[in-house]
Short mmCIF file of C-alpha atoms and ligand atoms in Angstrom, two decimals:
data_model
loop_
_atom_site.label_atom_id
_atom_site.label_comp_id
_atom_site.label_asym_id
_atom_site.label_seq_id
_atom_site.Cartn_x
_atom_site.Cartn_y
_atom_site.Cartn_z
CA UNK A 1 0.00 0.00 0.00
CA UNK A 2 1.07 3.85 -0.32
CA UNK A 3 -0.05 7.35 0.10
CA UNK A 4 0.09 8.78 -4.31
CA UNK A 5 2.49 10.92 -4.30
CA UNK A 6 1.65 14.67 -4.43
CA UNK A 7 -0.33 15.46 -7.13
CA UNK A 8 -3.64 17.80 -7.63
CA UNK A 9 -6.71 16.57 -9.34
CA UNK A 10 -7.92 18.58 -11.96
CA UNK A 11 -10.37 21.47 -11.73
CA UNK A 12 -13.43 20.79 -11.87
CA UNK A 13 -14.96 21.20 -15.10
CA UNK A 14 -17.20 19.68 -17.28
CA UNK A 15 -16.76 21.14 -20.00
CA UNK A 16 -13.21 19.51 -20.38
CA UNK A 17 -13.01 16.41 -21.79
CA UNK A 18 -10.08 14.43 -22.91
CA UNK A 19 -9.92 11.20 -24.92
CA UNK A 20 -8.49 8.27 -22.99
CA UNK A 21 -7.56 5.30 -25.25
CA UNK A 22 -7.60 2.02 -23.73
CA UNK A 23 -5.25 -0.55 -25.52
CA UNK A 24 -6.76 -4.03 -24.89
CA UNK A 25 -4.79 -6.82 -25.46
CA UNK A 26 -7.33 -7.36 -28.37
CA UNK A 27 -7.97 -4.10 -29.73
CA UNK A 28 -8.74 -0.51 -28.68
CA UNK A 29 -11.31 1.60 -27.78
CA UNK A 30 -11.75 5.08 -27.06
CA UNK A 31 -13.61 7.20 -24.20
CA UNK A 32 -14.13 10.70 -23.92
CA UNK A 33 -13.38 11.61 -20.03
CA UNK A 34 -14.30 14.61 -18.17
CA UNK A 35 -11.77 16.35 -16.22
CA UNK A 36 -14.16 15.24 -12.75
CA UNK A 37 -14.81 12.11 -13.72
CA UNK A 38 -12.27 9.37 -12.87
CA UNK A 39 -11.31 6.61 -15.99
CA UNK A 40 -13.24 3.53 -15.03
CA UNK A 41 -16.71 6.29 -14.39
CA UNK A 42 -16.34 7.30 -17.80
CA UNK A 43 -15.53 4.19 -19.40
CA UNK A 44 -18.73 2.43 -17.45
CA UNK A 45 -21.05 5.56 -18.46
CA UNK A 46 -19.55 5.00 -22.22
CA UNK A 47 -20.50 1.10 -21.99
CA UNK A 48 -16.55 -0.04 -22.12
CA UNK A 49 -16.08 -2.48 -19.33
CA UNK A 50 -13.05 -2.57 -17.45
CA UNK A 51 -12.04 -5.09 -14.67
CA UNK A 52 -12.65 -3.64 -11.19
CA UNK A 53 -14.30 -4.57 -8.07
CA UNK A 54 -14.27 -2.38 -4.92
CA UNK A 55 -13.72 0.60 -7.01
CA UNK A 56 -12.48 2.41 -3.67
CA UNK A 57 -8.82 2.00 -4.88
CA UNK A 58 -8.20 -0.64 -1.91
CA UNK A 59 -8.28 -4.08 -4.24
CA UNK A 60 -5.67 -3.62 -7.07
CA UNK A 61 -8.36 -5.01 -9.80
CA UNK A 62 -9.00 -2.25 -12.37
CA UNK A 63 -4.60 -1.44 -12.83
CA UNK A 64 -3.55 0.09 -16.03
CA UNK A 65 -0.49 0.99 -17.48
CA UNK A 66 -0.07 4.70 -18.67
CA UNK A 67 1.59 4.42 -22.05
CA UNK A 68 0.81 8.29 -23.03
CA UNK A 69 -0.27 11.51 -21.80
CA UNK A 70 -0.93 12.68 -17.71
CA UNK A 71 -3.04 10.57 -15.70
CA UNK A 72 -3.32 11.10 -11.90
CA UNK A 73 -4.61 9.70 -8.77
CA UNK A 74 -5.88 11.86 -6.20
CA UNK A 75 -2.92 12.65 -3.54
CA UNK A 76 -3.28 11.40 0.53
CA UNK A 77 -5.50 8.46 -0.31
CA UNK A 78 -4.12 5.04 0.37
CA UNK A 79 -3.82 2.64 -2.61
CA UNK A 80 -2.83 -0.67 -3.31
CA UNK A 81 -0.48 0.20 -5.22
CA UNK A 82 3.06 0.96 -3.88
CA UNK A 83 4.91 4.37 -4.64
CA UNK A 84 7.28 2.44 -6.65
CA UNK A 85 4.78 0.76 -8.83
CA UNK A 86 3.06 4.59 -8.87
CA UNK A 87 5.98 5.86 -10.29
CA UNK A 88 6.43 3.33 -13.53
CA UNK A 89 3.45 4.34 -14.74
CA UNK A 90 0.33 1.47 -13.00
CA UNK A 91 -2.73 3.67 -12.31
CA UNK A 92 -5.36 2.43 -10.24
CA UNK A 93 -8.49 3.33 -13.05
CA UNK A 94 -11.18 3.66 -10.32
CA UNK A 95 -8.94 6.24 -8.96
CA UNK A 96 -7.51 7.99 -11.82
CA UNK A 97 -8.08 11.41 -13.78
CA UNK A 98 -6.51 12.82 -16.77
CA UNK A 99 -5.25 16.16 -17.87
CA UNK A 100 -5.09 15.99 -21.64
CA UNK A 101 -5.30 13.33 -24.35
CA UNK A 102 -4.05 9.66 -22.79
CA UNK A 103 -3.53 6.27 -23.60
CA UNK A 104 -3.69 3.46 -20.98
CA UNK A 105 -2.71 -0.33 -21.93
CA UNK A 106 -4.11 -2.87 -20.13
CA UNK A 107 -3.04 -6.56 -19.74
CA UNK A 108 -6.60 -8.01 -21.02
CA UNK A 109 -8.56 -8.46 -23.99
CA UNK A 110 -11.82 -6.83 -23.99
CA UNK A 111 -14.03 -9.67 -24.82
CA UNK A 112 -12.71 -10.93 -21.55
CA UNK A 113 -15.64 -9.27 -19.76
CA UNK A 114 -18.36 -10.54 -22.31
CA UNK A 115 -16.83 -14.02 -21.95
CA UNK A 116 -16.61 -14.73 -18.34
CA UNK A 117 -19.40 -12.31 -16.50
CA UNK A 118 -19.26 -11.75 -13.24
CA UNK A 119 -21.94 -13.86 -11.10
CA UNK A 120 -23.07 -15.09 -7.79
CA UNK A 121 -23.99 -18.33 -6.56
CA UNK A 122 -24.20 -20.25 -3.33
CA UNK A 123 -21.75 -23.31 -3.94
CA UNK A 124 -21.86 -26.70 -2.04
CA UNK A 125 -18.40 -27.46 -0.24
CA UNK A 126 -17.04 -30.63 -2.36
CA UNK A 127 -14.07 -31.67 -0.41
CA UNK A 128 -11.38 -30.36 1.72
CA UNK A 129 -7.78 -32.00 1.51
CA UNK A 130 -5.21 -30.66 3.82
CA UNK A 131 -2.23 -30.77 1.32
CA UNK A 132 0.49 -30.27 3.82
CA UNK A 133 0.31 -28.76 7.44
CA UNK A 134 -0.56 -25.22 6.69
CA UNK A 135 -2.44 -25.13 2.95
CA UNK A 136 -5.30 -26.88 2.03
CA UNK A 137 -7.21 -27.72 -1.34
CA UNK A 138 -10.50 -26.67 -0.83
CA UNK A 139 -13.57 -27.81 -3.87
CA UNK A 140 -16.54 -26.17 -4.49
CA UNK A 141 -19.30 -27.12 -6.62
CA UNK A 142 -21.29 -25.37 -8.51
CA UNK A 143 -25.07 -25.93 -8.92
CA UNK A 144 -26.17 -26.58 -12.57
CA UNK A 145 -28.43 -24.25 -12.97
CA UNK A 146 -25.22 -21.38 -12.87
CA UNK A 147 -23.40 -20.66 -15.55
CA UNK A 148 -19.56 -19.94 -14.83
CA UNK A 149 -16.27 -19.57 -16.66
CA UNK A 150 -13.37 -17.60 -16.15
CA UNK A 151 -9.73 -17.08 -17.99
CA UNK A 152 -7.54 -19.35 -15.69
CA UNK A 153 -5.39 -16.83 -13.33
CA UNK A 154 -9.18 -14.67 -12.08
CA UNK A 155 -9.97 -15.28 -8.74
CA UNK A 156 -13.66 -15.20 -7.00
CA UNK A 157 -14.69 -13.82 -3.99
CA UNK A 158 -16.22 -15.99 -1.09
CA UNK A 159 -18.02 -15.32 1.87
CA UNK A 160 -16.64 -17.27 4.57
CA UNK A 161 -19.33 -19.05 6.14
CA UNK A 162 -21.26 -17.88 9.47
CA UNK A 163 -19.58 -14.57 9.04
CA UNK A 164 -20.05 -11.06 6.75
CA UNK A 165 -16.56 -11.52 5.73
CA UNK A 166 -15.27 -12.20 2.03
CA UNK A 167 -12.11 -13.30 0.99
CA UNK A 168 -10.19 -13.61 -2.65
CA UNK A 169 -9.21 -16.28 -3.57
CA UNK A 170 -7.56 -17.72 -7.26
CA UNK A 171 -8.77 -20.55 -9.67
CA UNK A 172 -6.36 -23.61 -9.07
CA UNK A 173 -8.49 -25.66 -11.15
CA UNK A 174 -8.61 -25.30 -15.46
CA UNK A 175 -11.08 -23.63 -17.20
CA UNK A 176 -12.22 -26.17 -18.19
CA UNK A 177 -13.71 -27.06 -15.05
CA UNK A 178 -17.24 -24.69 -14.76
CA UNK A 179 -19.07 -26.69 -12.59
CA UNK A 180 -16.21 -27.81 -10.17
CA UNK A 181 -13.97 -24.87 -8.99
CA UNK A 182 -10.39 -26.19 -6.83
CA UNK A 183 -8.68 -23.51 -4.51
CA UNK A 184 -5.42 -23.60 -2.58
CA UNK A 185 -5.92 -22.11 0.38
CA UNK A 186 -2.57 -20.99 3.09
CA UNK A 187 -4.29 -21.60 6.23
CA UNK A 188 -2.55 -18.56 8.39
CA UNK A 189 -2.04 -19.26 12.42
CA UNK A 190 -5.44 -16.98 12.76
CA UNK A 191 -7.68 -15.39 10.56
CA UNK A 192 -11.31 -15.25 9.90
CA UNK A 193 -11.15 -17.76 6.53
CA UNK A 194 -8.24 -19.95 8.06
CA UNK A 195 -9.72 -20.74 11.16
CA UNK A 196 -12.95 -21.27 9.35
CA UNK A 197 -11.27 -24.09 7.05
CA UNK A 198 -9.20 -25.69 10.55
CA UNK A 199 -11.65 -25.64 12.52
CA UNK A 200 -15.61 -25.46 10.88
CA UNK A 201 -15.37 -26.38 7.14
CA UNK A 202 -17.19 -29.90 6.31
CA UNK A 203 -18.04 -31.30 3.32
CA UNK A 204 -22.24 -29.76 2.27
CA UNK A 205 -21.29 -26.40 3.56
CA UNK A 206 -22.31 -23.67 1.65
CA UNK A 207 -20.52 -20.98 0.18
CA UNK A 208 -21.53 -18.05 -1.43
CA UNK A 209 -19.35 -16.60 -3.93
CA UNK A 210 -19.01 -14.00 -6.46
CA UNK A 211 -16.69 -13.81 -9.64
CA UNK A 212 -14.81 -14.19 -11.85
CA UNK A 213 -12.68 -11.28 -10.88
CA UNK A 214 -9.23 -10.09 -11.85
CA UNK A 215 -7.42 -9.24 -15.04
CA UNK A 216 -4.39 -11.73 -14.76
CA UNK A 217 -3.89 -14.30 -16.67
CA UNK A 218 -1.44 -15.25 -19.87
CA UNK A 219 -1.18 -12.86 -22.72
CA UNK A 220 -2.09 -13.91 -26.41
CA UNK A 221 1.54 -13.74 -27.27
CA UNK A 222 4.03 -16.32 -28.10
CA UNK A 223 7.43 -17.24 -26.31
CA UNK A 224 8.47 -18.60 -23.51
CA UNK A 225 6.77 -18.13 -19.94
CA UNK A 226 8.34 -17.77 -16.97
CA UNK A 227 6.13 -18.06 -13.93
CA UNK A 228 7.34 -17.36 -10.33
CA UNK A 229 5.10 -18.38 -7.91
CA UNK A 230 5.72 -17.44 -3.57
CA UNK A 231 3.06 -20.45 -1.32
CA UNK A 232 -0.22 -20.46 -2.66
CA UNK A 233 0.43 -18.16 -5.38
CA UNK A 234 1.02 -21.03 -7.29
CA UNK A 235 -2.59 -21.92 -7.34
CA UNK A 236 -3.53 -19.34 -10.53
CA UNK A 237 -0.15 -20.77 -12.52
CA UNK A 238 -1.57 -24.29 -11.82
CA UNK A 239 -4.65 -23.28 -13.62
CA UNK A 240 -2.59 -21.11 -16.43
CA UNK A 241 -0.39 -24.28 -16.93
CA UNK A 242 -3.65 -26.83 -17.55
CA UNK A 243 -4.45 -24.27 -20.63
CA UNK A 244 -0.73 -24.29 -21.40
CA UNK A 245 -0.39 -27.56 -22.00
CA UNK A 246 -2.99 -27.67 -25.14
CA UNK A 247 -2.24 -24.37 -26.41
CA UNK A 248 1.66 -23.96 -26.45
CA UNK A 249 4.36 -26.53 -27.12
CA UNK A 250 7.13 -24.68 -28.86
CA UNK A 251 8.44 -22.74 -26.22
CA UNK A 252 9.99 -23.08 -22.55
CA UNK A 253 7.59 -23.03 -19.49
CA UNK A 254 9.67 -22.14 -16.22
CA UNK A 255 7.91 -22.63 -13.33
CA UNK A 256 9.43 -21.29 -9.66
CA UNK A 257 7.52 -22.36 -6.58
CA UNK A 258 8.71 -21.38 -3.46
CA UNK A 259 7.66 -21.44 0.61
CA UNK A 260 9.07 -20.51 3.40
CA UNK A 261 9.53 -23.82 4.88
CA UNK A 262 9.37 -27.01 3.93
CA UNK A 263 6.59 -28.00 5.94
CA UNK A 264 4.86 -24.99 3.85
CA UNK A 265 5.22 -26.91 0.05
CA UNK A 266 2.51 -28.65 -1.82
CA UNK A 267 1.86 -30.25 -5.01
CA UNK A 268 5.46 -31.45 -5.57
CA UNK A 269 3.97 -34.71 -6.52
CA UNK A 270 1.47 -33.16 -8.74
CA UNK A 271 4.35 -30.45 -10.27
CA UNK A 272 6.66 -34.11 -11.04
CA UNK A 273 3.61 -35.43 -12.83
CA UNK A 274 2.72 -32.13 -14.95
CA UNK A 275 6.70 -32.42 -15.83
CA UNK A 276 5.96 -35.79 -17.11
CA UNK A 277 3.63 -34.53 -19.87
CA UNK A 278 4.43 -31.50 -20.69
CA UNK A 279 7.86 -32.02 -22.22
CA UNK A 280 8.44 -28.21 -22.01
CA UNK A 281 7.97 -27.85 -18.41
CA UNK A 282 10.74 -27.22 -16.27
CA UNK A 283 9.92 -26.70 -12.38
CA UNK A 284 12.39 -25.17 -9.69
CA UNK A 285 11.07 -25.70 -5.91
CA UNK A 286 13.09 -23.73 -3.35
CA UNK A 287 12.34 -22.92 0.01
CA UNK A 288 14.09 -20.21 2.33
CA UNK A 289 15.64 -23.02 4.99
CA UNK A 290 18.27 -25.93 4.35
CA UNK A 291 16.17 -28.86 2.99
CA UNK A 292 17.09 -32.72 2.60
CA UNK A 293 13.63 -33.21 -0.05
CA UNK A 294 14.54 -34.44 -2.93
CA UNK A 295 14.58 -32.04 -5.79
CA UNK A 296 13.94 -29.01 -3.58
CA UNK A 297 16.78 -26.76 -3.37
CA UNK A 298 17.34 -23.94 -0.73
CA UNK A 299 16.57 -20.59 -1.86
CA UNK A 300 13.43 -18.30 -2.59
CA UNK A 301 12.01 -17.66 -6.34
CA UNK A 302 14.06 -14.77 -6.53
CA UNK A 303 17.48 -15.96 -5.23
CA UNK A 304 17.56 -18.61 -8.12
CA UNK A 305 16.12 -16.48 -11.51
CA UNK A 306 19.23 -16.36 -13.79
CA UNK A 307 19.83 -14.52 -17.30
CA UNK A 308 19.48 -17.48 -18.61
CA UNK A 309 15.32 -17.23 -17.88
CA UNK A 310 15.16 -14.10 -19.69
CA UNK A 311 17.37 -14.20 -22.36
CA UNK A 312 15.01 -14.70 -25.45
CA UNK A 313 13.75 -11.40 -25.59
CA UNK A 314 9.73 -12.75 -26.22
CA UNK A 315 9.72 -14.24 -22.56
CA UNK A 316 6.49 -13.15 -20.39
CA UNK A 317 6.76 -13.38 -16.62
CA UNK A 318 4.09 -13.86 -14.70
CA UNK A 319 4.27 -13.59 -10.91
CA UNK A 320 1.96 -14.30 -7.80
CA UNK A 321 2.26 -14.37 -4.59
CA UNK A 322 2.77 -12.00 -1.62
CA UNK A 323 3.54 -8.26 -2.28
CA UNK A 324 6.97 -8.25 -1.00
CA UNK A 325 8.16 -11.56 -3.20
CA UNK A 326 6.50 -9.76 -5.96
CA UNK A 327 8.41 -6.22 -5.43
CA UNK A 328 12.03 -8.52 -5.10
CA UNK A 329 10.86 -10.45 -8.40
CA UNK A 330 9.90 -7.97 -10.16
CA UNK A 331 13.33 -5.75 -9.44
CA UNK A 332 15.14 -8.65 -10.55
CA UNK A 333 13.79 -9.22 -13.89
CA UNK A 334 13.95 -5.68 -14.36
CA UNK A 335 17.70 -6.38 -13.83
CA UNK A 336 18.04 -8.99 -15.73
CA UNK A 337 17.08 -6.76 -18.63
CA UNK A 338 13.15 -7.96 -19.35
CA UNK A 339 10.84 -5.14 -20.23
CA UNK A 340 8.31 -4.03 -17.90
CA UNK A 341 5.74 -4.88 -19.62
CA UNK A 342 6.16 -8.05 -19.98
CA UNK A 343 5.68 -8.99 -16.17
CA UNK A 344 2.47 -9.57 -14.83
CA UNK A 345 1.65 -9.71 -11.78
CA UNK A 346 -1.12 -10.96 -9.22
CA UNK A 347 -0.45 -9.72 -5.14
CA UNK A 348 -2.09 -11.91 -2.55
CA UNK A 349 -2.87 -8.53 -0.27
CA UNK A 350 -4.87 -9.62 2.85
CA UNK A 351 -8.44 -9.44 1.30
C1 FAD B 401 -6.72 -11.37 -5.81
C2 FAD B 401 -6.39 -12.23 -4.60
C3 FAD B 401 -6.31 -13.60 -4.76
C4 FAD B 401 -5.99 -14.39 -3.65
N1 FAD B 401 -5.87 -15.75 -3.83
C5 FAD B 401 -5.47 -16.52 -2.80
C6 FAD B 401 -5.28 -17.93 -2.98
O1 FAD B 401 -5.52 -18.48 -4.07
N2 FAD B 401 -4.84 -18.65 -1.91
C7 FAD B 401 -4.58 -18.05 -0.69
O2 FAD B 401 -4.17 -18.77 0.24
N3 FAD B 401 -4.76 -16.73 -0.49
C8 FAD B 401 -5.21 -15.95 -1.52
N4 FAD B 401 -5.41 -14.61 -1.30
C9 FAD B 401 -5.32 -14.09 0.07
C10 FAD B 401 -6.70 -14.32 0.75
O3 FAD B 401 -7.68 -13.53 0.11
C11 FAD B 401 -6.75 -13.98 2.25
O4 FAD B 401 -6.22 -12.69 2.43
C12 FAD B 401 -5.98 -14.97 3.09
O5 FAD B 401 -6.46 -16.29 2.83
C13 FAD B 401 -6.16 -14.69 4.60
O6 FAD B 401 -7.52 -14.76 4.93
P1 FAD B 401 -7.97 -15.12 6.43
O7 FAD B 401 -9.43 -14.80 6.50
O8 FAD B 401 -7.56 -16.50 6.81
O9 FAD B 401 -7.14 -14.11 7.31
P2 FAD B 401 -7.58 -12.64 7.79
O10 FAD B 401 -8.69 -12.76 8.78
O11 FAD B 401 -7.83 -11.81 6.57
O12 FAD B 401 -6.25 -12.13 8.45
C14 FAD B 401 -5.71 -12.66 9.63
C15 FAD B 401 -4.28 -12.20 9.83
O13 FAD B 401 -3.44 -12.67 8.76
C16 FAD B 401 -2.82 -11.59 8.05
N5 FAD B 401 -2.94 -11.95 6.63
C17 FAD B 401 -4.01 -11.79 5.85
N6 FAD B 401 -3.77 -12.27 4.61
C18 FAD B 401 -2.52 -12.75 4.63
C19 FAD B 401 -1.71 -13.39 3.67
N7 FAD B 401 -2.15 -13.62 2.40
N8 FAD B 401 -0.47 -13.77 4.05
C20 FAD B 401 -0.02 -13.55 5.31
N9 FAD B 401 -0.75 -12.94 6.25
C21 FAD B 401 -1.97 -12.55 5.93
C22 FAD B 401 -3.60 -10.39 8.38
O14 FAD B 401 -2.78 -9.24 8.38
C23 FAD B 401 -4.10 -10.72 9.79
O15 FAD B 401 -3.13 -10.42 10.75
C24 FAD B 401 -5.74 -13.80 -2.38
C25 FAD B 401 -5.85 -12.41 -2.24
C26 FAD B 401 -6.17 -11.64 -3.33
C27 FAD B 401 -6.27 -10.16 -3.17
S1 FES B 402 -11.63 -1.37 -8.40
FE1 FES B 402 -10.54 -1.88 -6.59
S2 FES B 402 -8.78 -0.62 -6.74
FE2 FES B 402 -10.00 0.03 -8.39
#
């Protein structure tokens, strides 16, 4: 999180308008935005959908990239965005104004939102499968009557049950799967979902949920893909890699998973079996203490990124996890010489 740097908001006038184009990853479209109105108002008035949810500037949903012209957030607010991120250009649309002509790019097609709407349904708990001592797989099914799909890396919302609390939480499962959803779920020491899922959770529970949410996911582009993953962020790259494996075979697929501890990993059996298949695959598990598992090294994701995962210049990172593993990832590859845009990235923020 971070205060926007000092900035003013324009004055208030509606007789100045300024045309904000919005690069899709499938196309463009243009809106005409007053100088009061922030980008995701004017876009909604103008019928353009754009991914967002609490549209308070507190989730981190509706990010854009400014590729041209002066787009501003209003100063002292919080945001989920850091300074850092602020200053190479990510704008928080729900939260932003502009002062002259401006062109945002975004890191989602626009058919996105006529493809996978957002809904909500009450789901039926399916199983829950402790995959280690602190995460656990949780399945939810879907009734038939709903219709759901979603681009594998969105997440839905929950509401955790016998409470007005809702929580985020990413696809694990393909997109394939509509009518059975599969979440990985770090169960923290305390906390209003974790000790809901230790302690209550049984299979018939009820769930409602809302989604699909989010704008990450892979990019119509081709090269190699390069996905660093910190705990459960590895639950979105599990469902990105099930579409991977029909749609690209021609170039690398790195995958870095890392925990804390060992206790902390999951999937390595499942990550072996995915290597089997996919002949492309290549998985690196590290985790932060000395470790005698076989095939796990000791490290974190960033600690073991080399040139050598970079160096063909059409690579696409993708990157999920907690903020801080994100910022140190992110740094890195900027180091190593990839282009900023070409890292995408999903933050597990407490939600
Ligand atoms: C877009 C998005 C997708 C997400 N997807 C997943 C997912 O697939 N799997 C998953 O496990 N989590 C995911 N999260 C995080 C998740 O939404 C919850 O924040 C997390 O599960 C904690 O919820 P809780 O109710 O157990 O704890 P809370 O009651 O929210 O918090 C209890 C305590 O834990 C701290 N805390 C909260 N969240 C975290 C965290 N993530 N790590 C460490 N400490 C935390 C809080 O500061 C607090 O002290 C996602 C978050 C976002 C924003
Ligand atoms: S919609 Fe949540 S930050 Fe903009």
């Amino acid at each position: 999180m971070s205060i926007a740097p000092t900035d003013t908001l324009p004055e208030r006038s509606m007789a100045t308008q300024s045309n904000v184009r919005l690069n899709f990853t499938d196309g463009t479209k243009t809106v005409q935005v007053p100088a009061d109105t922030t980008i995701l108002e004017a876009a909604t008035e103008a019928g353009v959908r754009l991914v967002s949810q609490c549209t308070v500037g507190t989730c981190g949903t509706c990010v854009g990239r400014v590729a041209r012209g002066d787009v501003i957030m209003p100063e002292g607010r919080v945001y989920s965005l850091k300074k850092d991120e602020i200053d190479a250009g990510q704008r928080l649309l729900c939260q932003s104004h502009v002062r002259g002509d401006s062109e945002i790019d975004l890191d989602y097609p626009a058919s996105m939102l006529d493809e996978y709407p957002v809904i909500t349904a009450t789901a039926k708990v399916g199983a829950i499968i402790w995959l280690g001592e602190t995460a656990v797989e949780l399945q939810l099914k879907l009734p038939k009557s709903v219709r759901f799909a979603f681009r594998a890396g969105q997440y839905v919302r929950m509401q955790v049950p016998g409470t007005d609390e809702w929580r985020s939480y990413s696809m694990a499962s393909g997109e394939r799967d509509r009518k059975k959803l599969t979440f990985t779920i770090r169960v923290l020491p305390t906390g209003v979902m974790s000790d809901y899922l230790r302690n209550n959770a049984v299979v018939g529970d009820r769930i409602e949920i809302e989604g699909p949410t989010g704008s990450f996911g892979l990019i119509d582009e081709s090269g190699p893909v390069l996905m660093i993953a910190g705990g459960t962020g590895l639950a979105p790259m599990l469902s990105m890699l099930e579409k991977l494996q029909t749609a690209r075979d021609e170039y690398p697929i790195r995958l870095v998973f890392g925990c804390s501890r060992e206790t902390d990993l999951f999937h390595l059996d499942e990550l072996e079996a995915r290597q089997g298949f996919m002949s492309k695959l290549d998985v690196r598990v590290v985790v932060d203490e000395p470790t005698a598992v076989t095939g796990v090294l000791e490290g974190n994701p960033v600690s073991v990124l080399n040139a050598a995962d970079v160096e063909h210049p059409l690579t696409s990172a993708y990157l999920c996890g907690p903020p801080a593993m994100l910022k140190a990832a992110e740094e890195r590859l900027l180091e190593l010489g990839m282009p900023a845009e070409r890292i995408h990235a999903e933050q597990f923020l407490p939600s």
